Amino acid sequence: MALAFDEYGRPFIILREQESKSRLRGLDAQKANIAAGVAVSRILRTSLGPKGMDKMLQSPDGDITITNDGATILEQMDVDNQIGKLMVELSRSQDYEIGDGTTGVVVMAGALLEQAEKLLERGIHPIRVAEGFEISSRIAVDHLEQIAHKFDFSATNIEPLVQTCMTTLSSKIVNRCKRSLAEIAVKGVMAVADLERKDVNLDLIKVEGKVGGKLEDTELIHGIIVDKDMSHPQMPKQILDAKIAILTCPFEPPKPKTKHKVDIDTVEKFQTLRKQEQKYFDDMVQKCKDVGATLVICQWGFDDEANHLLMNRNLPAVRWVGGVELELIAIATGGRIVPRFQELTPEKLGKAGLVREKAFGTTKDRMLYIEHCANSKAVTIFIRGGNKMMIEETKRSIHDALCVARNLIHNNSIVYGGGAAEISCSIAVEAAADKYPGVEQYAIRAFADALDSVPMALAENSGLQPIETLSAVKAQQIKDNNHCCGIDCNDTGTNDMREENVFETLIGKQQQILLATQVVKMILKIDDVISPSDY
Amino acid sequence: MVVEKLFKDEATEEKGERARMASFVGAMAIADLVKTTLGPKGMDKILQSTGRGHSVTVTNDGATILKSLHIDNPAAKVLIDISKVQDDEVGDGTTSVVVLAGELLREAEKLVGSKIHPMTIISGYRMAADCARRALLDRVKDNKDDAEKFRSDLMRIAMTTLSSKILSQDKEHFAKLAVDAVMRLKGSTNLESIQIIKKAGGSLKDSFLDEGFILDKKIGLGQPKRIENANILVANTAMDTDKVKIYGARVRVDSMAKVAQIEGAEKEKMREKVQKIIGHGINCFVNRQLIYNFPEELFADAGILAIEHADFNGIERLALVTGGEIASTFDNPESVKLGHCKLIEEIMIDEDKLIHFSGVEMGQACTIVLRGASFHVLDEAERSLHDALCVLSQTVNDSRVLLGGGWPEMVMAKAVDELARKTPGKKSHAIEAFSRALIAIPTTIADNAGLDSAELVAQLRAEHHKEDSNAGIDVITGSVGDMSELGISEAFKVKQAVLLSATEASEMILRVDEIITCAPRRREDRM
């Protein structure tokens, strides 16, 4: 029980240690935390690399997710342990920042924690360990900068980008057609990229999935797909050179926000009201027609009468289109979203070369394709696949590939994958360790060992002898002074990653090391865990 | 140090071998469950729902069986999912896809047992699936250009599909129905325009295809029961009380007389609407919504046939067949397209009165009236017919055709076997296993028919060793026969989908090395 005394010498209780409140202090706390962190990273370890295995996750509602994307696994895992939650956060922030390497970062953090535990057992103070890790992470990041390659690509030469995306995709279940998916991802990113400012707005890339067909049917569409169909079954299914009115107001009589009542007390009023109502509908349709629209896309629904009027006036319409989709359509077609009928002008209409409705399979599924838009800067990646889980996993994989391509446009530096970068860093950190006097030296060496664990896991997952392979590669790197040597996961006979075309982005790798170190530092600094009692 | 609690309460984690075991066992259990329904002599299952009334379904349609199961095993759910997708995409082969995936996993389990890494098995399976697909492509027949032959292909496919269902007794009759119906669609895959009406009574043989359109509705009272050269207005409009749609409108009066006046105005409004509708020069009016007595009476006075409450699909189909448009406003009679048909009459099927539209303009839609002894029979007949229609409509678009009766599996198995012999390395075991899994399908067909499967499959394999063999299992005589002579065909698209999705699913399950099950969401107790 924590006691303190006030100015008169009377004791008071700061923290009541109830029976049920569990508390861990000192080395025990650190060890418990480390054990939890390591346990999480061990789950992910087998998912690393091109031969990594998947995890099957069953959600509380019984839905199944099959994935080997680190961030997704951790998010759905229902972790209760506080430190476990920290690791989940870690993976998520890598996902937000970089989008790829979410598994690697957790494995890295786990390895660091394992090393830290050994140091703690030797009696080294956790803060000194943390500082040592901090120093080493800086060395590693600087070293990565040195060994990074700039590579050239342009709007016409996208091959290097495709190669890098293929590295990302090769660890996913979709690696069967990684080539075509990588091309789709890169082309998609290039279409929306602003090469001048080196900026990519990934919001402009929409990823849609539909069950059925095969993975090979996945396509990139320069335009938008909306999972909707025409409001009236007899409207034309195909419109050439469409001028699109994008509306956020319903085809209904206006509803003033203020509360009001329209009282009907005579027959005349009843009749005028009726006339008025008809006029509303007529006017609305007429206004759309007047500005020259050939297609109306509306965020809200419309009444049967309005529907028929539109049909009658030969004005195809789509209703109940979601807000995000509406925005995308507006961007793609160069139109403006119009909130009121009065404000419709010809300039505010969007333009698209072709709008068509396409049916799938034996069910009544239809989707609306809007293609050849005025502003080509909005694309859709349309994924097909054997089942729902496959589609979801493909979506995640494509997201990773898109992020990688975007990062490369930001910063065109790459490092070599297959564990090559980690091994090279490990050598550099190891070499630097000797220069530091004091206890940190141990921590730095431990960091070097931790870096080795990523290639080690890769080798293990690929069914190679981990220690043998790693030492061979390491020796080769030192002997030839060639930092492109990595683990030959695909059994191709060479371990020069340059020949294999296995690249990763520099910022991705740097971020991995920095984030992992940060979290480990945080965990090491905790020396007291107070958990409230369970109710 | 042991981590005390990483997951929330009740969340479980299964790792490595145990996880793999759990998924293999689950998947195989599902496959074995539907296995006995495969093939022309497959048996049916009774499904009893846990809901109110404990309604019973009798079926041998894989997708229907699996859909109704409550499964907790995650791997089993993957299989159910592929079966559902198969149903949505091609409509048939829902059992085969599950059985094949189950067999692939069964073989994989043996391989994993003999220390082959799942990734190696996957790459072997991929090569094998690719090779099998090419082998099928080499042997497909395409009779698209020859209308006569194409039709006979369709007939054969329909008969093959139907032969494993309840309709097998009258398969020729139903195959003809299905082919006729699909041919009318002229290449569209929209099965919505084929309407299936089920009427209990009579026998399955009494089912018929009607060229026109049958609406399961009654004609309003006092209206003509028979109209020749009908002009039809298909509408979706309120014919009960036509509300004022302006927001916030309400009636506020101070005397009874005013109420009467307003009621009169309302009636007047309705009368005007009816007058407008009549002004279109029609003699038949079909509305999606209710028609109240008052307008009905007005229509009857004008000698117009008014049909109320035709559901949405009915309206859409009717608009499609008669060529009219679905109208909701009636101010511009000249611009509204009316539907036409030669004859509308009330017909009787046993005791039920139906409205029959014949001699319609566009022949795309048609109606199949199913008759049968009980509702269970009718439901199952509808499912079977639906399967046949799906397959046929897909075949019209992709006219490549294969032989049936285990022939495609044997062709694939042969090609895959050859590939296994040529492939160096551990993969060849997996490829060999793939061919064994393929052969399991004809084996199951033979087993289900009570034949000596080992003997038959061996004969079949010997037969297939010759070039261009057409041998397959003839379940009727219980021997190996020439499939092209027996006229047993299957659509290429179905077989391809079975092959690809089964491989994909088994691959997915194989890749898993850990299963994490979250605690089931607690139902809130409101007591």
XYZ file of N, CA, C and O in Angstrom, chain B residues 86-228:
572
model
N -20.307 -20.348 -56.898
C -20.527 -21.178 -58.080
C -21.997 -21.079 -58.503
O -22.307 -20.978 -59.681
N -22.870 -21.089 -57.527
C -24.295 -20.994 -57.806
C -24.619 -19.661 -58.473
O -25.355 -19.603 -59.457
N -24.063 -18.575 -57.943
C -24.345 -17.252 -58.507
C -23.756 -17.085 -59.897
O -24.337 -16.439 -60.749
N -22.576 -17.653 -60.088
C -21.880 -17.376 -61.338
C -22.374 -18.262 -62.473
O -22.686 -17.774 -63.540
N -22.371 -19.570 -62.260
C -22.754 -20.462 -63.345
C -23.993 -21.294 -63.025
O -24.593 -21.849 -63.927
N -24.376 -21.386 -61.767
C -25.641 -22.034 -61.445
C -25.578 -23.515 -61.213
O -26.420 -24.057 -60.531
N -24.599 -24.183 -61.777
C -24.556 -25.631 -61.592
C -23.158 -26.037 -61.135
O -22.243 -25.229 -61.145
N -22.999 -27.286 -60.758
C -21.689 -27.755 -60.317
C -21.400 -27.363 -58.891
O -20.253 -27.362 -58.466
N -22.447 -27.038 -58.149
C -22.232 -26.582 -56.783
C -21.754 -27.722 -55.891
O -21.023 -27.501 -54.949
N -22.183 -28.940 -56.215
C -21.713 -30.070 -55.417
C -20.300 -30.437 -55.838
O -19.431 -30.650 -55.008
N -20.080 -30.497 -57.153
C -18.774 -30.925 -57.649
C -17.663 -30.073 -57.080
O -16.610 -30.575 -56.715
N -17.898 -28.742 -57.002
C -16.816 -27.863 -56.582
C -16.423 -28.166 -55.141
O -15.237 -28.217 -54.805
N -17.406 -28.467 -54.313
C -17.086 -28.768 -52.915
C -16.399 -30.112 -52.800
O -15.416 -30.279 -52.074
N -16.908 -31.090 -53.570
C -16.309 -32.422 -53.501
C -14.863 -32.357 -53.977
O -13.956 -32.928 -53.347
N -14.616 -31.632 -55.063
C -13.255 -31.554 -55.581
C -12.339 -30.867 -54.573
O -11.233 -31.339 -54.297
N -12.788 -29.769 -54.004
C -11.959 -29.065 -53.017
C -11.671 -29.970 -51.832
O -10.547 -30.033 -51.326
N -12.700 -30.724 -51.404
C -12.513 -31.653 -50.291
C -11.474 -32.710 -50.619
O -10.610 -33.026 -49.804
N -11.548 -33.238 -51.861
C -10.593 -34.276 -52.258
C -9.180 -33.700 -52.326
O -8.214 -34.351 -51.935
N -9.073 -32.477 -52.832
C -7.752 -31.843 -52.920
C -7.152 -31.706 -51.525
O -5.956 -31.959 -51.332
N -7.989 -31.338 -50.566
C -7.473 -31.178 -49.208
C -7.136 -32.524 -48.588
O -6.173 -32.657 -47.849
N -7.938 -33.542 -48.930
C -7.664 -34.879 -48.397
C -6.282 -35.341 -48.872
O -5.477 -35.858 -48.103
N -6.022 -35.115 -50.177
C -4.711 -35.495 -50.716
C -3.614 -34.660 -50.063
O -2.539 -35.160 -49.741
N -3.917 -33.361 -49.868
C -2.910 -32.471 -49.281
C -2.556 -32.927 -47.878
O -1.399 -32.858 -47.471
N -3.559 -33.400 -47.158
C -3.298 -33.837 -45.792
C -2.259 -34.961 -45.771
O -1.351 -34.974 -44.968
N -2.432 -35.910 -46.759
C -1.474 -37.019 -46.833
C -0.074 -36.480 -47.110
O 0.902 -36.916 -46.530
N -0.002 -35.500 -48.027
C 1.302 -34.959 -48.392
C 1.939 -34.239 -47.211
O 3.126 -34.385 -46.958
N 1.128 -33.463 -46.492
C 1.668 -32.763 -45.326
C 2.157 -33.791 -44.316
O 3.208 -33.624 -43.693
N 1.419 -34.892 -44.215
C 1.818 -35.961 -43.301
C 3.173 -36.534 -43.666
O 3.940 -36.946 -42.799
N 3.487 -36.568 -44.982
C 4.795 -37.083 -45.369
C 5.798 -35.952 -45.522
O 6.680 -35.994 -46.365
N 5.602 -34.879 -44.723
C 6.596 -33.809 -44.581
C 6.853 -33.023 -45.864
O 7.995 -32.756 -46.220
N 5.820 -32.682 -46.566
C 5.990 -31.760 -47.697
C 5.364 -30.440 -47.282
O 4.252 -30.415 -46.765
N 6.077 -29.374 -47.519
C 5.614 -28.066 -47.051
C 4.360 -27.635 -47.828
O 4.289 -27.822 -49.042
N 3.374 -27.060 -47.147
C 2.143 -26.642 -47.826
C 2.407 -25.752 -49.046
O 1.711 -25.848 -50.051
N 3.414 -24.889 -48.961
C 3.701 -24.010 -50.092
C 4.100 -24.794 -51.335
O 3.775 -24.422 -52.449
N 4.836 -25.903 -51.107
C 5.218 -26.749 -52.240
C 3.966 -27.388 -52.830
O 3.816 -27.467 -54.054
N 3.082 -27.817 -51.967
C 1.845 -28.442 -52.446
C 1.062 -27.423 -53.270
O 0.562 -27.728 -54.354
N 1.011 -26.183 -52.764
C 0.245 -25.161 -53.471
C 0.819 -24.928 -54.861
O 0.087 -24.892 -55.849
N 2.142 -24.823 -54.943
C 2.688 -24.524 -56.267
C 2.463 -25.709 -57.197
O 2.227 -25.530 -58.392
N 2.501 -26.936 -56.629
C 2.192 -28.102 -57.450
C 0.754 -28.062 -57.933
O 0.467 -28.290 -59.114
N -0.172 -27.727 -57.049
C -1.589 -27.663 -57.400
C -1.834 -26.614 -58.482
O -2.620 -26.818 -59.392
N -1.126 -25.502 -58.337
C -1.323 -24.451 -59.340
C -0.918 -24.916 -60.727
O -1.635 -24.716 -61.698
N 0.261 -25.571 -60.781
C 0.726 -26.060 -62.078
C -0.282 -27.057 -62.627
O -0.606 -27.046 -63.817
N -0.763 -27.927 -61.734
C -1.682 -28.966 -62.174
C -2.988 -28.358 -62.673
O -3.508 -28.763 -63.724
N -3.494 -27.366 -61.948
C -4.763 -26.767 -62.345
C -4.631 -26.107 -63.705
O -5.517 -26.206 -64.567
N -3.500 -25.455 -63.901
C -3.257 -24.790 -65.170
C -3.221 -25.805 -66.299
O -3.830 -25.625 -67.362
N -2.500 -26.904 -66.045
C -2.353 -27.947 -67.051
C -3.711 -28.583 -67.347
O -4.059 -28.832 -68.493
N -4.502 -28.802 -66.292
C -5.808 -29.427 -66.468
C -6.702 -28.542 -67.317
O -7.425 -29.007 -68.195
N -6.630 -27.242 -67.070
C -7.472 -26.317 -67.817
C -7.099 -26.347 -69.296
O -7.959 -26.360 -70.169
N -5.801 -26.401 -69.541
C -5.373 -26.444 -70.944
C -5.817 -27.743 -71.611
O -6.217 -27.753 -72.765
N -5.748 -28.835 -70.846
C -6.166 -30.113 -71.406
C -7.631 -30.056 -71.812
O -8.029 -30.572 -72.859
N -8.439 -29.391 -70.998
C -9.859 -29.270 -71.329
C -10.032 -28.410 -72.575
O -10.813 -28.732 -73.469
N -9.262 -27.315 -72.603
C -9.385 -26.400 -73.736
C -9.074 -27.105 -75.050
O -9.678 -26.830 -76.076
N -8.114 -28.046 -74.985
C -7.749 -28.776 -76.200
C -8.887 -29.637 -76.708
O -8.986 -29.910 -77.893
N -9.703 -30.084 -75.789
C -10.704 -31.060 -76.197
C -12.115 -30.479 -76.298
O -13.061 -31.223 -76.501
N -12.276 -29.178 -76.141
C -13.640 -28.651 -76.196
C -14.186 -28.694 -77.616
O -13.437 -28.666 -78.578
N -15.476 -28.731 -77.671
C -16.140 -28.643 -78.973
C -16.936 -27.355 -78.976
O -17.487 -26.951 -77.962
N -16.944 -26.730 -80.113
C -17.677 -25.485 -80.198
C -18.539 -25.516 -81.454
O -18.026 -25.549 -82.557
N -19.833 -25.583 -81.249
C -20.745 -25.692 -82.393
C -21.541 -24.417 -82.582
O -22.697 -24.444 -82.953
N -20.916 -23.305 -82.279
C -21.668 -22.064 -82.284
C -22.246 -21.755 -83.661
O -23.352 -21.228 -83.790
N -21.475 -22.077 -84.703
C -21.889 -21.650 -86.038
C -23.025 -22.496 -86.583
O -23.779 -22.069 -87.444
N -23.115 -23.694 -86.071
C -24.119 -24.608 -86.604
C -25.331 -24.626 -85.665
O -25.312 -25.268 -84.618
N -26.345 -23.884 -86.021
C -27.485 -23.692 -85.115
C -28.106 -25.027 -84.704
O -28.465 -25.237 -83.549
N -28.192 -25.931 -85.696
C -28.840 -27.211 -85.440
C -28.082 -28.005 -84.373
O -28.645 -28.464 -83.392
N -26.756 -28.049 -84.574
C -25.927 -28.819 -83.652
C -25.890 -28.152 -82.299
O -25.843 -28.809 -81.273
N -25.865 -26.833 -82.331
C -25.775 -26.076 -81.095
C -26.979 -26.383 -80.226
O -26.884 -26.597 -79.034
N -28.123 -26.445 -80.885
C -29.335 -26.730 -80.142
C -29.283 -28.125 -79.539
O -29.689 -28.336 -78.401
N -28.738 -29.035 -80.293
C -28.681 -30.391 -79.746
C -27.673 -30.439 -78.602
O -27.856 -31.185 -77.640
N -26.613 -29.609 -78.715
C -25.683 -29.515 -77.586
C -26.400 -29.034 -76.340
O -26.234 -29.593 -75.258
N -27.188 -27.997 -76.539
C -27.910 -27.433 -75.403
C -28.838 -28.482 -74.788
O -28.919 -28.626 -73.571
N -29.515 -29.211 -75.659
C -30.426 -30.254 -75.190
C -29.671 -31.251 -74.318
O -30.125 -31.664 -73.254
N -28.476 -31.637 -74.823
C -27.700 -32.639 -74.093
C -27.266 -32.101 -72.743
O -27.327 -32.803 -71.739
N -26.811 -30.829 -72.751
C -26.351 -30.256 -71.482
C -27.507 -30.214 -70.490
O -27.364 -30.599 -69.324
N -28.653 -29.780 -70.989
C -29.799 -29.666 -70.098
C -30.159 -31.035 -69.545
O -30.432 -31.187 -68.348
N -30.128 -32.046 -70.402
C -30.501 -33.387 -69.944
C -29.502 -33.902 -68.934
O -29.862 -34.544 -67.947
N -28.204 -33.613 -69.196
C -27.186 -34.078 -68.244
C -27.392 -33.411 -66.891
O -27.329 -34.059 -65.849
N -27.639 -32.093 -66.929
C -27.823 -31.387 -65.661
C -29.040 -31.920 -64.932
O -29.003 -32.178 -63.731
N -30.120 -32.118 -65.690
C -31.368 -32.530 -65.053
C -31.331 -33.968 -64.578
O -32.073 -34.352 -63.683
N -30.458 -34.776 -65.194
C -30.508 -36.199 -64.889
C -30.134 -36.468 -63.442
O -30.454 -37.517 -62.905
N -29.440 -35.531 -62.806
C -29.090 -35.801 -61.412
C -30.138 -35.230 -60.461
O -29.957 -35.237 -59.257
N -31.219 -34.707 -61.005
C -32.195 -34.044 -60.133
C -33.492 -34.831 -60.108
O -33.648 -35.836 -60.776
N -34.418 -34.264 -59.436
C -35.704 -34.914 -59.269
C -36.441 -35.033 -60.601
O -37.292 -35.891 -60.804
N -36.062 -34.165 -61.536
C -36.772 -34.150 -62.813
C -36.278 -35.223 -63.764
O -36.692 -35.261 -64.915
N -35.369 -36.096 -63.288
C -34.704 -36.980 -64.246
C -35.688 -37.888 -64.974
O -35.427 -38.308 -66.096
N -36.842 -38.183 -64.366
C -37.813 -39.047 -65.039
C -38.301 -38.415 -66.333
O -38.479 -39.077 -67.334
N -38.512 -37.122 -66.261
C -39.053 -36.449 -67.436
C -38.018 -35.507 -68.020
O -38.328 -34.408 -68.424
N -36.760 -35.956 -67.997
C -35.733 -34.974 -68.319
C -35.845 -34.462 -69.738
O -35.559 -33.301 -70.006
N -36.288 -35.310 -70.650
C -36.380 -34.835 -72.027
C -37.383 -33.701 -72.129
O -37.140 -32.675 -72.752
N -38.475 -33.908 -71.466
C -39.534 -32.906 -71.472
C -39.016 -31.586 -70.913
O -39.163 -30.527 -71.519
N -38.357 -31.669 -69.763
C -37.893 -30.446 -69.117
C -36.706 -29.832 -69.831
O -36.573 -28.614 -69.885
N -35.847 -30.685 -70.386
C -34.717 -30.157 -71.136
C -35.242 -29.317 -72.283
O -34.738 -28.240 -72.590
N -36.319 -29.828 -72.908
C -36.893 -29.107 -74.036
C -37.462 -27.772 -73.552
O -37.239 -26.732 -74.168
N -38.130 -27.821 -72.415
C -38.670 -26.590 -71.843
C -37.562 -25.576 -71.613
O -37.658 -24.414 -72.012
N -36.491 -26.047 -70.977
C -35.410 -25.143 -70.598
C -34.735 -24.572 -71.836
O -34.473 -23.369 -71.919
N -34.466 -25.444 -72.805
C -33.784 -24.962 -74.010
C -34.671 -23.947 -74.723
O -34.196 -22.878 -75.137
N -35.932 -24.255 -74.837
C -36.838 -23.308 -75.506
C -36.818 -21.963 -74.803
O -36.740 -20.914 -75.441
N -36.880 -22.026 -73.481
C -36.933 -20.783 -72.724
C -35.665 -19.973 -72.917
O -35.711 -18.763 -73.116
N -34.529 -20.670 -72.872
C -33.266 -19.937 -72.968
C -33.050 -19.396 -74.372
O -32.542 -18.294 -74.560
N -33.461 -20.182 -75.368
C -33.281 -19.722 -76.750
C -34.055 -18.425 -76.981
O -33.675 -17.592 -77.781
N -35.145 -18.271 -76.267
C -35.946 -17.059 -76.438
C -35.224 -15.833 -75.907
O -35.502 -14.719 -76.306
N -34.308 -16.068 -74.971
C -33.608 -14.934 -74.376
C -32.640 -14.278 -75.359
O -32.222 -13.154 -75.161
N -32.264 -15.020 -76.372
C -31.360 -14.512 -77.415
C -30.077 -13.955 -76.821
O -29.694 -12.809 -77.048
N -29.400 -14.755 -76.006
C -28.050 -14.375 -75.572
C -27.996 -13.609 -74.282
O -26.932 -13.470 -73.714
N -29.114 -13.092 -73.824
C -29.043 -12.376 -72.554
C -28.965 -13.393 -71.418
O -29.486 -14.500 -71.522
N -28.253 -13.049 -70.347
C -28.182 -13.995 -69.235
C -29.159 -13.612 -68.146
O -29.092 -14.109 -67.040
N -30.023 -12.707 -68.454
C -30.953 -12.242 -67.442
C -32.113 -13.221 -67.302
O -33.071 -13.199 -68.070
N -32.000 -14.077 -66.325
C -33.019 -15.115 -66.164
C -34.309 -14.566 -65.570
O -35.287 -15.279 -65.423
N -34.286 -13.295 -65.231
C -35.485 -12.683 -64.675
C -36.671 -12.797 -65.623
O -37.809 -12.857 -65.196
N -36.359 -12.778 -66.924
C -37.485 -12.759 -67.854
C -38.092 -14.140 -68.068
O -39.044 -14.285 -68.807
N -37.514 -15.148 -67.444
C -38.187 -16.449 -67.469
C -38.906 -16.592 -66.137
O -38.285 -16.592 -65.083
N -40.205 -16.684 -66.235
C -40.964 -16.742 -64.997
C -41.342 -18.183 -64.714
O -41.731 -18.915 -65.624
N -41.158 -18.560 -63.484
C -41.556 -19.926 -63.138
C -42.723 -19.845 -62.165
O -42.623 -19.212 -61.120
N -43.840 -20.421 -62.547
C -45.000 -20.437 -61.658
C -45.205 -21.858 -61.180
O -45.184 -22.807 -61.962
N -45.340 -21.989 -59.872
C -45.515 -23.325 -59.331
C -46.980 -23.508 -58.923
O -47.543 -22.651 -58.249
N -47.569 -24.578 -59.368
C -48.945 -24.867 -58.968
C -49.012 -26.333 -58.561
O -48.717 -27.223 -59.364
N -49.366 -26.538 -57.338
C -49.441 -27.914 -56.873
C -50.614 -28.624 -57.552
O -51.623 -27.998 -57.862
N -50.461 -29.897 -57.757
C -51.508 -30.666 -58.425
C -51.001 -31.178 -59.749
O -50.065 -30.613 -60.328
N -51.624 -32.223 -60.256
C -51.173 -32.796 -61.506
C -49.839 -33.478 -61.312
O -49.358 -33.649 -60.199
N -49.184 -33.838 -62.397
C -47.900 -34.487 -62.264
C -46.852 -33.621 -62.941
O -47.174 -32.684 -63.665
N -45.590 -33.952 -62.684
C -44.506 -33.158 -63.244
C -44.618 -33.067 -64.767
O -44.240 -32.077 -65.366
N -45.162 -34.131 -65.349
C -45.232 -34.181 -66.797
C -46.170 -33.115 -67.348
O -46.076 -32.716 -68.513
N -47.085 -32.655 -66.511
C -48.046 -31.665 -66.997
C -47.464 -30.270 -67.073
O -48.142 -29.335 -67.483
N -46.222 -30.108 -66.614
C -45.601 -28.786 -66.680
C -45.491 -28.351 -68.126
O -45.306 -29.170 -69.024
N -45.613 -27.063 -68.334
C -45.512 -26.607 -69.727
C -44.888 -25.224 -69.819
O -44.833 -24.463 -68.850
N -44.393 -24.937 -70.996
C -43.830 -23.626 -71.278
C -44.881 -22.828 -72.007
O -45.502 -23.321 -72.935
N -45.077 -21.622 -71.535
C -46.046 -20.802 -72.234
C -45.354 -19.649 -72.907
O -44.530 -18.975 -72.313
N -45.697 -19.441 -74.162
C -45.015 -18.409 -74.937
C -45.331 -17.037 -74.408
O -44.535 -16.135 -74.473
N -46.532 -16.901 -73.940
C -46.924 -15.587 -73.482
C -46.483 -15.352 -72.062
O -45.436 -15.788 -71.628
N -47.341 -14.690 -71.374
C -46.975 -14.307 -70.041
C -48.160 -14.612 -69.150
O -49.294 -14.334 -69.499
N -47.849 -15.216 -68.005
C -48.946 -15.538 -67.101
C -48.781 -14.749 -65.822
O -47.703 -14.734 -65.239
N -49.805 -14.071 -65.458
C -49.748 -13.274 -64.239
C -50.659 -13.935 -63.219
O -51.825 -14.194 -63.506
N -50.097 -14.180 -62.055
C -50.856 -14.906 -61.046
C -51.743 -13.924 -60.272
O -51.536 -13.674 -59.110
N -52.698 -13.357 -60.954
C -53.555 -12.338 -60.330
C -54.997 -12.538 -60.793
O -55.261 -13.273 -61.729
N -55.892 -11.819 -60.122
C -57.282 -11.947 -60.519
C -57.738 -10.686 -61.225
O -57.223 -9.595 -60.968
N -58.693 -10.856 -62.083
C -59.251 -9.712 -62.783
C -60.293 -9.060 -61.876
O -61.012 -9.755 -61.157
N -60.310 -7.713 -61.911
C -61.256 -6.986 -61.054
C -62.703 -7.374 -61.355
O -63.030 -7.882 -62.432
N -63.555 -7.105 -60.384
C -64.946 -7.528 -60.488
C -65.672 -6.778 -61.611
O -65.460 -5.592 -61.814
N -66.482 -7.474 -62.320
C -67.318 -6.830 -63.318
C -66.561 -6.333 -64.528
O -67.044 -5.515 -65.292
N -65.362 -6.794 -64.692
C -64.580 -6.342 -65.840
C -64.467 -7.483 -66.843
O -64.619 -8.641 -66.480
N -64.208 -7.136 -68.085
C -64.187 -8.188 -69.114
C -63.145 -9.260 -68.816
O -62.076 -8.953 -68.318
N -63.495 -10.491 -69.112
C -62.595 -11.593 -68.822
C -61.736 -11.949 -70.023
O -60.861 -12.793 -69.942
N -62.037 -11.349 -71.123
C -61.309 -11.720 -72.320
C -61.214 -10.503 -73.215
O -62.206 -9.839 -73.507
N -60.006 -10.181 -73.621
C -59.828 -9.005 -74.483
C -58.958 -9.411 -75.648
O -57.901 -10.024 -75.463
N -59.426 -9.053 -76.827
C -58.579 -9.310 -77.990
C -57.918 -8.010 -78.403
O -58.448 -6.934 -78.179
